[in-house]
Amino acid sequence: MKVTVCTTTIYIPTFLEAYFENAKRYGHDVTFIVIGDRKTPDAAEVLCSKIDGCIYVGLDDQKEYLKRFPALAEHLPENSISRRNIGHLIAYEAGVDCLIMLDDDNLATGQDFAGHNAIVGYNAFLPFIGSSSGWFNVASMLEEKNGVDFYPRGYPPAQRWKDGMITQETESYCKVAVNAGLWLNDPDIDALTRLERHLIVTGKKDKFPDTVALYPGTWSPWNCQNTAISRTALQSYFLSPYTGRHLDIWASYITTRIVEAQGEVVTFGLPLSYHDRSPHNLYKDLEAELPWIILTDEFCDTLRAIPVPSTGYLDGLQAVIEGLEEKWNPPFSIKANYVGGLKIWHGVMKELNV
């Protein structure tokens, strides 16, 4: 199995050294791709050269790589986390089976991060969680220092504080498309919640299994930090530069819709990462989140109503594109930019799979 870690950073990615040592300790051969940007210091490339199997892809390298995909080159601005798409494509062309996405403030713990994530693309014997509302708050699996209940970033506003009946079903075999590891310390929550209170996650609640699969039809958002995605599911996963701080959230909802149509599952739980969140201006974060928070309920309702075939992720993405064009009614510019990017990504992936 080819396992690759991909990240973007504007810092020197010293955090990767601990992940490299973790993989070596547990006997895994893991490669690393670091996507740089305008603010990334030259020392980042130097550090990458000292880690076995780590490549640094600077802006000049990105420009050269994207010459084959001019529409994507024009669509992805510099100084944007959406540049991570380039790393995903590089990994895909190199034959990745399990792509692990990390942010540069996701610090390694003593858990076997590669081993826990390597379930993607394979059948696993796992317990299922379902909800009568169609939504499950995965943050409820975590223990907060002061016992505060909270929701992960991107959870639809209309679905908060009214969770349906939660059921835990017996273990069964399922093919895992995505594994979303959860967080210690500073959880991934929206700016509204951060402005209201400071949350500290101390661990996972004992009443929940280490890793759970969501029953088809039960959703929860997942992000692009401490999350693994299979090679096939990666075909449908596009980080749009036109969705503010919800670029990974909306991408997760699209892939989730296609995952369930293929008879596969999304799992949550291990490995836990220690989220040592880098400094943020919360008011700027809120500004970049609010339009997409407002649109998320409608977006998800539209996705659920789109018929998606079971004939593969590229066919699924094509169906989602057509369904969004027909059924979704946000402001015109939002629809044009977002769906336009999905079309570009679909075209690139289709070209790579000819």
Tab-separated table of C-alpha atoms in Angstrom:
chain	number	residue	atom	x	y	z
A	1	MET	CA	0.000	0.000	0.000
A	2	LYS	CA	1.356	3.418	-0.994
A	3	VAL	CA	0.705	5.958	1.766
A	4	THR	CA	1.381	9.646	1.178
A	5	VAL	CA	0.997	12.623	3.502
A	6	CYS	CA	0.146	15.948	1.862
A	7	THR	CA	0.177	19.375	3.479
A	8	THR	CA	0.445	23.063	2.720
A	9	THR	CA	2.368	25.439	4.942
A	10	ILE	CA	3.621	28.995	5.254
A	11	TYR	CA	6.034	27.893	7.983
A	12	ILE	CA	9.003	25.550	8.224
A	13	PRO	CA	7.193	22.180	8.505
A	14	THR	CA	9.157	20.813	11.446
A	15	PHE	CA	5.987	18.978	12.567
A	16	LEU	CA	6.598	16.445	9.787
A	17	GLU	CA	9.742	15.147	11.503
A	18	ALA	CA	7.613	13.590	14.261
A	19	TYR	CA	5.290	12.005	11.677
A	20	PHE	CA	8.294	10.555	9.849
A	21	GLU	CA	9.628	9.069	13.095
A	22	ASN	CA	6.151	7.763	13.974
A	23	ALA	CA	5.854	5.973	10.615
A	24	LYS	CA	9.330	4.483	10.991
A	25	ARG	CA	8.585	3.337	14.556
A	26	TYR	CA	5.512	1.430	13.402
A	27	GLY	CA	7.180	0.018	10.287
A	28	HIS	CA	5.429	2.057	7.585
A	29	ASP	CA	6.955	3.424	4.402
A	30	VAL	CA	5.312	6.845	4.066
A	31	THR	CA	6.095	9.595	1.564
A	32	PHE	CA	5.452	13.297	2.120
A	33	ILE	CA	4.436	16.127	-0.220
A	34	VAL	CA	4.700	19.729	0.971
A	35	ILE	CA	3.041	22.407	-1.151
A	36	GLY	CA	4.611	25.820	-0.663
A	37	ASP	CA	3.202	29.267	-1.335
A	38	ARG	CA	4.259	32.911	-1.440
A	39	LYS	CA	4.823	33.138	2.321
A	40	THR	CA	6.613	29.809	2.736
A	41	PRO	CA	10.255	30.392	3.782
A	42	ASP	CA	13.124	28.896	1.782
A	43	ALA	CA	14.093	26.907	4.862
A	44	ALA	CA	10.987	24.745	4.315
A	45	GLU	CA	12.551	23.195	1.231
A	46	VAL	CA	15.780	22.634	3.126
A	47	LEU	CA	13.949	20.792	5.891
A	48	CYS	CA	12.069	18.623	3.392
A	49	SER	CA	15.352	17.571	1.786
A	50	LYS	CA	16.430	16.117	5.130
A	51	ILE	CA	13.353	13.873	5.504
A	52	ASP	CA	13.468	10.633	3.526
A	53	GLY	CA	10.672	10.442	0.979
A	54	CYS	CA	9.657	14.099	1.355
A	55	ILE	CA	9.358	16.407	-1.646
A	56	TYR	CA	8.829	20.139	-1.572
A	57	VAL	CA	6.769	21.638	-4.392
A	58	GLY	CA	7.377	25.375	-4.648
A	59	LEU	CA	5.467	27.864	-6.776
A	60	ASP	CA	7.771	27.439	-9.778
A	61	ASP	CA	7.347	23.657	-9.585
A	62	GLN	CA	3.583	24.080	-9.327
A	63	LYS	CA	3.511	26.326	-12.364
A	64	GLU	CA	5.471	23.784	-14.372
A	65	TYR	CA	3.243	20.916	-13.231
A	66	LEU	CA	0.034	22.793	-14.063
A	67	LYS	CA	1.081	23.469	-17.655
A	68	ARG	CA	-0.708	20.214	-18.492
A	69	PHE	CA	-3.893	21.510	-16.869
A	70	PRO	CA	-4.254	25.181	-17.886
A	71	ALA	CA	-7.868	25.544	-16.727
A	72	LEU	CA	-6.934	24.313	-13.249
A	73	ALA	CA	-3.872	26.578	-13.210
A	74	GLU	CA	-6.101	29.569	-13.861
A	75	HIS	CA	-8.671	28.453	-11.283
A	76	LEU	CA	-6.299	27.939	-8.324
A	77	PRO	CA	-4.934	31.234	-6.960
A	78	GLU	CA	-1.635	31.518	-5.151
A	79	ASN	CA	-1.712	32.152	-1.429
A	80	SER	CA	-4.593	29.690	-1.007
A	81	ILE	CA	-4.985	26.354	0.745
A	82	SER	CA	-6.717	25.197	-2.451
A	83	ARG	CA	-3.182	24.725	-3.806
A	84	ARG	CA	-3.269	21.462	-1.875
A	85	ASN	CA	-5.161	20.072	-4.870
A	86	ILE	CA	-1.827	20.090	-6.720
A	87	GLY	CA	-0.277	17.828	-4.117
A	88	HIS	CA	-3.265	15.509	-4.354
A	89	LEU	CA	-2.811	15.227	-8.108
A	90	ILE	CA	0.924	14.575	-7.768
A	91	ALA	CA	0.195	11.810	-5.248
A	92	TYR	CA	-2.549	10.387	-7.457
A	93	GLU	CA	-0.256	10.201	-10.479
A	94	ALA	CA	2.396	8.536	-8.321
A	95	GLY	CA	-0.072	5.738	-7.518
A	96	VAL	CA	-1.132	6.663	-3.982
A	97	ASP	CA	-3.543	4.243	-2.295
A	98	CYS	CA	-4.047	6.198	0.945
A	99	LEU	CA	-3.659	9.981	0.973
A	100	ILE	CA	-3.391	11.503	4.449
A	101	MET	CA	-4.159	15.222	4.665
A	102	LEU	CA	-2.545	17.210	7.475
A	103	ASP	CA	-2.455	20.855	8.473
A	104	ASP	CA	0.810	22.207	9.799
A	105	ASP	CA	-0.680	22.581	13.283
A	106	ASN	CA	-1.722	18.901	13.527
A	107	LEU	CA	0.946	17.420	15.774
A	108	ALA	CA	1.677	13.705	15.943
A	109	THR	CA	0.765	11.722	19.046
A	110	GLY	CA	2.099	8.319	20.018
A	111	GLN	CA	-0.638	6.562	18.043
A	112	ASP	CA	0.117	4.744	14.788
A	113	PHE	CA	-1.165	7.466	12.473
A	114	ALA	CA	-0.380	5.625	9.228
A	115	GLY	CA	-1.703	2.302	10.472
A	116	HIS	CA	-5.031	3.702	11.661
A	117	ASN	CA	-5.505	5.603	8.409
A	118	ALA	CA	-4.504	2.685	6.194
A	119	ILE	CA	-7.995	1.200	6.464
A	120	VAL	CA	-9.106	3.430	3.573
A	121	GLY	CA	-9.639	1.516	0.360
A	122	TYR	CA	-10.101	-1.755	2.246
A	123	ASN	CA	-12.804	-3.719	4.027
A	124	ALA	CA	-12.830	-3.340	7.789
A	125	PHE	CA	-14.923	-4.889	10.556
A	126	LEU	CA	-16.414	-1.850	12.296
A	127	PRO	CA	-19.402	-0.724	14.396
A	128	PHE	CA	-21.919	1.610	12.758
A	129	ILE	CA	-23.636	4.708	14.102
A	130	GLY	CA	-26.860	6.003	12.582
A	131	SER	CA	-29.248	8.836	13.307
A	132	SER	CA	-32.948	9.250	12.597
A	133	SER	CA	-32.239	12.889	11.631
A	134	GLY	CA	-29.610	11.912	9.077
A	135	TRP	CA	-26.921	13.728	11.085
A	136	PHE	CA	-24.472	12.642	13.776
A	137	ASN	CA	-22.307	15.071	15.735
A	138	VAL	CA	-18.888	13.386	15.721
A	139	ALA	CA	-17.681	15.928	18.281
A	140	SER	CA	-19.952	14.154	20.775
A	141	MET	CA	-17.348	11.358	20.738
A	142	LEU	CA	-14.876	13.701	22.440
A	143	GLU	CA	-14.422	14.704	26.083
A	144	GLU	CA	-14.235	18.465	26.619
A	145	LYS	CA	-12.408	19.698	29.717
A	146	ASN	CA	-15.484	21.458	31.146
A	147	GLY	CA	-18.091	19.088	29.756
A	148	VAL	CA	-19.211	21.534	27.044
A	149	ASP	CA	-21.108	20.151	24.053
A	150	PHE	CA	-20.006	21.511	20.683
A	151	TYR	CA	-20.197	20.848	16.945
A	152	PRO	CA	-17.412	20.504	14.372
A	153	ARG	CA	-16.813	23.244	11.838
A	154	GLY	CA	-19.241	22.967	8.936
A	155	TYR	CA	-22.036	21.196	10.785
A	156	PRO	CA	-25.290	22.604	9.292
A	157	PRO	CA	-26.822	25.275	11.543
A	158	ALA	CA	-30.381	23.944	11.182
A	159	GLN	CA	-29.258	20.509	12.407
A	160	ARG	CA	-27.592	21.677	15.616
A	161	TRP	CA	-29.154	21.069	19.037
A	162	LYS	CA	-31.822	18.777	17.664
A	163	ASP	CA	-30.021	15.522	16.979
A	164	GLY	CA	-32.302	12.621	16.162
A	165	MET	CA	-32.283	9.254	17.870
A	166	ILE	CA	-28.759	7.853	17.712
A	167	THR	CA	-28.347	4.114	17.207
A	168	GLN	CA	-25.195	2.037	17.412
A	169	GLU	CA	-25.320	-1.104	15.336
A	170	THR	CA	-23.327	-4.295	15.530
A	171	GLU	CA	-20.025	-4.594	13.736
A	172	SER	CA	-19.981	-5.631	10.100
A	173	TYR	CA	-17.639	-5.512	7.144
A	174	CYS	CA	-17.572	-2.292	5.162
A	175	LYS	CA	-15.275	-0.730	2.599
A	176	VAL	CA	-13.787	2.484	3.970
A	177	ALA	CA	-13.418	5.440	1.597
A	178	VAL	CA	-12.495	8.131	4.147
A	179	ASN	CA	-11.144	8.012	7.695
A	180	ALA	CA	-11.373	11.255	9.651
A	181	GLY	CA	-9.165	11.316	12.721
A	182	LEU	CA	-10.389	13.532	15.560
A	183	TRP	CA	-8.511	16.045	17.692
A	184	LEU	CA	-7.004	16.616	21.089
A	185	ASN	CA	-6.587	20.056	22.666
A	186	ASP	CA	-8.128	22.614	20.270
A	187	PRO	CA	-10.985	21.082	18.233
A	188	ASP	CA	-11.873	22.145	14.690
A	189	ILE	CA	-14.832	24.429	15.349
A	190	ASP	CA	-16.217	27.507	13.585
A	191	ALA	CA	-15.244	31.068	14.442
A	192	LEU	CA	-18.654	31.781	16.005
A	193	THR	CA	-18.017	29.105	18.619
A	194	ARG	CA	-14.422	30.226	19.161
A	195	LEU	CA	-15.523	33.794	19.818
A	196	GLU	CA	-17.995	32.558	22.433
A	197	ARG	CA	-15.740	30.221	24.424
A	198	HIS	CA	-12.404	28.398	24.531
A	199	LEU	CA	-12.725	24.624	24.257
A	200	ILE	CA	-10.127	22.037	25.245
A	201	VAL	CA	-10.493	18.386	24.240
A	202	THR	CA	-8.858	16.017	26.708
A	203	GLY	CA	-9.646	12.693	25.040
A	204	LYS	CA	-12.226	10.409	23.478
A	205	LYS	CA	-15.255	9.263	25.460
A	206	ASP	CA	-14.997	5.631	26.548
A	207	LYS	CA	-18.581	4.839	25.505
A	208	PHE	CA	-17.625	5.188	21.840
A	209	PRO	CA	-15.477	2.663	19.948
A	210	ASP	CA	-12.069	3.792	18.708
A	211	THR	CA	-13.358	4.095	15.152
A	212	VAL	CA	-16.951	4.127	13.929
A	213	ALA	CA	-18.537	4.055	10.489
A	214	LEU	CA	-21.525	6.265	9.764
A	215	TYR	CA	-24.532	4.362	8.518
A	216	PRO	CA	-25.459	5.282	4.913
A	217	GLY	CA	-27.673	8.361	5.029
A	218	THR	CA	-26.114	9.637	8.261
A	219	TRP	CA	-23.684	12.486	7.643
A	220	SER	CA	-21.154	14.620	9.464
A	221	PRO	CA	-18.627	17.049	7.971
A	222	TRP	CA	-14.945	16.175	7.872
A	223	ASN	CA	-11.981	18.425	7.200
A	224	CYS	CA	-8.617	18.245	5.453
A	225	GLN	CA	-6.588	17.857	8.621
A	226	ASN	CA	-5.738	14.437	10.038
A	227	THR	CA	-7.974	12.813	7.426
A	228	ALA	CA	-7.223	9.979	4.993
A	229	ILE	CA	-8.946	9.361	1.675
A	230	SER	CA	-8.734	6.403	-0.674
A	231	ARG	CA	-7.388	6.642	-4.195
A	232	THR	CA	-10.802	6.219	-5.793
A	233	ALA	CA	-12.610	8.632	-3.470
A	234	LEU	CA	-9.920	11.238	-4.168
A	235	GLN	CA	-11.298	11.481	-7.710
A	236	SER	CA	-14.362	13.291	-6.340
A	237	TYR	CA	-12.613	15.462	-3.741
A	238	PHE	CA	-11.912	19.043	-4.825
A	239	LEU	CA	-10.935	21.942	-2.571
A	240	SER	CA	-12.554	24.993	-4.162
A	241	PRO	CA	-10.879	28.389	-3.667
A	242	TYR	CA	-14.347	29.972	-3.899
A	243	THR	CA	-15.814	28.603	-0.651
A	244	GLY	CA	-13.874	30.539	1.972
A	245	ARG	CA	-13.027	28.490	5.052
A	246	HIS	CA	-15.576	25.864	4.014
A	247	LEU	CA	-13.534	24.590	1.074
A	248	ASP	CA	-12.800	21.277	2.775
A	249	ILE	CA	-16.272	21.068	4.339
A	250	TRP	CA	-18.241	21.329	1.107
A	251	ALA	CA	-15.762	18.983	-0.551
A	252	SER	CA	-16.452	16.487	2.243
A	253	TYR	CA	-20.208	16.657	1.693
A	254	ILE	CA	-19.874	15.999	-2.043
A	255	THR	CA	-17.544	13.062	-1.489
A	256	THR	CA	-19.769	11.709	1.297
A	257	ARG	CA	-22.761	11.708	-1.070
A	258	ILE	CA	-20.775	9.797	-3.684
A	259	VAL	CA	-19.218	7.442	-1.106
A	260	GLU	CA	-22.617	6.187	0.056
A	261	ALA	CA	-23.774	5.677	-3.539
A	262	GLN	CA	-20.785	3.347	-4.051
A	263	GLY	CA	-21.759	1.292	-0.996
A	264	GLU	CA	-18.727	2.517	0.943
A	265	VAL	CA	-18.443	4.391	4.245
A	266	VAL	CA	-16.839	7.323	6.034
A	267	THR	CA	-15.277	6.534	9.417
A	268	PHE	CA	-14.373	8.758	12.383
A	269	GLY	CA	-12.137	8.276	15.406
A	270	LEU	CA	-8.469	7.272	15.484
A	271	PRO	CA	-5.823	8.451	15.026
A	272	LEU	CA	-6.182	11.463	17.288
A	273	SER	CA	-3.927	14.404	16.510
A	274	TYR	CA	-2.907	17.163	18.886
A	275	HIS	CA	-4.261	20.372	17.374
A	276	ASP	CA	-1.896	23.172	18.392
A	277	ARG	CA	-3.804	25.766	16.424
A	278	SER	CA	-1.720	28.452	14.756
A	279	PRO	CA	-2.633	32.122	15.405
A	280	HIS	CA	-5.802	33.335	13.647
A	281	ASN	CA	-7.782	36.552	13.459
A	282	LEU	CA	-11.179	35.190	14.479
A	283	TYR	CA	-13.075	38.090	12.935
A	284	LYS	CA	-11.439	37.428	9.574
A	285	ASP	CA	-12.193	33.731	10.011
A	286	LEU	CA	-15.830	34.565	10.704
A	287	GLU	CA	-16.000	36.767	7.611
A	288	ALA	CA	-14.607	33.889	5.524
A	289	GLU	CA	-17.048	31.377	7.050
A	290	LEU	CA	-20.354	33.194	7.362
A	291	PRO	CA	-21.619	33.122	3.731
A	292	TRP	CA	-20.960	29.392	3.538
A	293	ILE	CA	-22.458	28.688	6.964
A	294	ILE	CA	-25.654	30.346	5.730
A	295	LEU	CA	-25.681	28.244	2.533
A	296	THR	CA	-24.671	24.881	4.016
A	297	ASP	CA	-28.162	23.619	4.893
A	298	GLU	CA	-29.469	24.294	1.384
A	299	PHE	CA	-26.307	22.848	-0.158
A	300	CYS	CA	-26.622	19.582	1.787
A	301	ASP	CA	-30.366	19.282	1.140
A	302	THR	CA	-29.656	19.668	-2.569
A	303	LEU	CA	-26.901	17.057	-2.489
A	304	ARG	CA	-29.133	14.527	-0.754
A	305	ALA	CA	-31.766	14.989	-3.484
A	306	ILE	CA	-29.349	14.309	-6.360
A	307	PRO	CA	-29.492	10.751	-7.767
A	308	VAL	CA	-25.925	9.413	-7.797
A	309	PRO	CA	-24.977	6.212	-9.673
A	310	SER	CA	-23.030	3.361	-8.106
A	311	THR	CA	-20.686	3.078	-11.102
A	312	GLY	CA	-17.691	4.904	-9.663
A	313	TYR	CA	-16.501	8.216	-8.289
A	314	LEU	CA	-16.057	9.978	-11.614
A	315	ASP	CA	-19.593	9.062	-12.646
A	316	GLY	CA	-20.749	10.172	-9.215
A	317	LEU	CA	-19.031	13.544	-9.508
A	318	GLN	CA	-20.556	14.068	-12.940
A	319	ALA	CA	-24.014	13.373	-11.497
A	320	VAL	CA	-23.400	15.821	-8.641
A	321	ILE	CA	-22.287	18.530	-11.076
A	322	GLU	CA	-25.395	18.061	-13.195
A	323	GLY	CA	-27.618	17.960	-10.110
A	324	LEU	CA	-26.152	21.151	-8.667
A	325	GLU	CA	-26.624	22.912	-11.983
A	326	GLU	CA	-30.265	21.834	-12.083
A	327	LYS	CA	-31.409	21.925	-8.439
A	328	TRP	CA	-29.180	24.337	-6.487
A	329	ASN	CA	-30.111	28.035	-6.284
A	330	PRO	CA	-27.421	30.120	-4.534
A	331	PRO	CA	-26.287	33.522	-5.869
A	332	PHE	CA	-25.202	33.158	-9.495
A	333	SER	CA	-21.505	33.916	-8.953
A	334	ILE	CA	-21.218	31.355	-6.158
A	335	LYS	CA	-22.827	28.670	-8.284
A	336	ALA	CA	-20.774	29.517	-11.372
A	337	ASN	CA	-17.446	29.565	-9.538
A	338	TYR	CA	-18.072	26.478	-7.457
A	339	VAL	CA	-19.599	24.250	-10.112
A	340	GLY	CA	-17.068	25.542	-12.632
A	341	GLY	CA	-14.249	24.314	-10.419
A	342	LEU	CA	-15.878	20.909	-10.014
A	343	LYS	CA	-16.077	20.617	-13.801
A	344	ILE	CA	-12.391	21.438	-14.138
A	345	TRP	CA	-11.448	18.854	-11.500
A	346	HIS	CA	-13.652	16.227	-13.135
A	347	GLY	CA	-11.958	16.912	-16.462
A	348	VAL	CA	-8.489	16.588	-14.980
A	349	MET	CA	-9.327	13.333	-13.216
A	350	LYS	CA	-11.001	11.963	-16.335
A	351	GLU	CA	-7.848	12.751	-18.326
A	352	LEU	CA	-5.698	10.949	-15.760
A	353	ASN	CA	-7.935	7.889	-15.916
A	354	VAL	CA	-8.100	7.478	-19.717
